[in-house]
Amino acid sequence: MINFLSTELNDELILISSLHGRWKVLEKKEFEKIKKNEINSSLIKELTEKGLILTEKNKIRILNEFSSKNDFILNHTSSFIFGTTNRCSHNCIYCCSMSTNEKNDETDMDFKVAKKIIDFSFNSPSRKIIFEFQGGEPLLNFKLIKEASKYIKNKNKKLGKKIIFNIATNLEYMDEDKLDFLVNNKFNIGTSLDGPEFIHNKNRKLNSNNWNKNYEKVRYWMSFAKKKYNYEINPTLVITSKSLNHHKDIIDEYVKNEFSSIHIKPMIYCGRAYENWEEVGYTPKEFFNFWKKSIDYIYKINKKGKLFFDTRTLIIILKILGKEKKFMCLKKPCGAFFTQLSFDNKGNIYPCDSARSETSLIIGNVFKDSYKNLREKYFKVFLKDLLPNNIECQNCAFLPFCHSCYTSNKMMLKKNSDSNEKNNFYCELNKLTLKYIFSNLHSNREFRWLISSWIKKLKIGNFNG
């Protein structure tokens, strides 16, 4: 019994895949023979081993593989994000949180709310809990971060969970005392680096007249942390329309700062990006072309002997190879609600961090809802909302490997009430990206070499694509 979906990659190749994540690229003439039931014995054996042909002997294994591939849905929430304040020194053109002036402390979270969020979060059965402090600019409410982290540590003495602290900061208000505290308390520090100075400062303007200074601050504190503590502040890249003609400049900036990777992902359609999309946004095709040129340039860097990789591309390929299960933003459904929740200064609960700019996406409040009740109330709602809901998706061979973004989809639906438009951006981008990857895994020696070198040098396993 045939157990696969099929999609044309180009004029010569067909991708067949199954919902448990196995696949094969076929020449069109091979595919036509399968349709006519003229398949040879060696191909029958291969397709049966992969579960693309279903038999009594392999159906239990296939069901187990499908279950394993999707068991993340049953995991309890492990990431809890504090919107410590909405104040910020920046006025970034794509800000997800719709930040306010740094002097407006009415949006600061107080310890009473933070304590309630922590108590709520510890009720998750997950043995690992990630507490992340975001903003606005969280360093503007640093007192809360110190109080909350102390309370978390004391509470966990009895519970014995694995605790991870993250903070996302623009580094504008960093000083040595704050950095000492964060490093000594084992915080993972993330910041934004959108490329060289002329791109970074266009994207990330300051509210003050010193709008062109943030790049200097970012470079200074990344260098300082490395020299004093041998500690790496991790950069995040946001691609706007201002980035599209500068893939080399952006990658060179990351290489110059001695990073071995970059994360080239599309901008989330929310907050100021939602409001300013005509100015800062792009089509799926425009982003795809930027990404493709970036991969070509990264290939040249690796050919010179330096390991440098795009984490988004690597995660997609590991997903294709059945080796990746943890990175939720590139899954379908994504990690919204299932593995992540976010909270504002009033204790309102959102399904993910990027949703905090949109009050219509509030799903509860820590002063009214328990973790257990929220889970029971919304589990089926989010599962239904994020799974394929049309025939085109259900029949697409890219389905086991694609992804979408909960917040972006909701905001696209808000702007265009036609539900058929809901997934268009991610659907089109997924198709372009996956066609390129599968075609090149099949027949591009240089692309296969690049992926193989990443997997080998990162010691992820063997490349058998």
mmCIF file of C-alpha atoms in Angstrom, residues 41 56 68 96 101 341 361 367 386 424 447:
data_model
loop_
_atom_site.group_PDB
_atom_site.id
_atom_site.type_symbol
_atom_site.label_atom_id
_atom_site.label_comp_id
_atom_site.label_asym_id
_atom_site.label_seq_id
_atom_site.Cartn_x
_atom_site.Cartn_y
_atom_site.Cartn_z
ATOM 1 C CA SER A 41 12.246 -4.954 -6.601
ATOM 2 C CA GLU A 56 1.771 -5.442 7.806
ATOM 3 C CA SER A 68 8.347 10.011 18.154
ATOM 4 C CA CYS A 96 7.590 43.023 18.526
ATOM 5 C CA ASN A 101 9.910 55.718 26.060
ATOM 6 C CA LEU A 341 4.351 31.128 27.450
ATOM 7 C CA LEU A 361 -3.949 37.032 21.816
ATOM 8 C CA PHE A 367 -4.001 35.780 39.112
ATOM 9 C CA LEU A 386 -1.860 25.108 14.048
ATOM 10 C CA ASN A 424 0.466 32.288 2.502
ATOM 11 C CA PHE A 447 25.654 21.880 -1.467
#
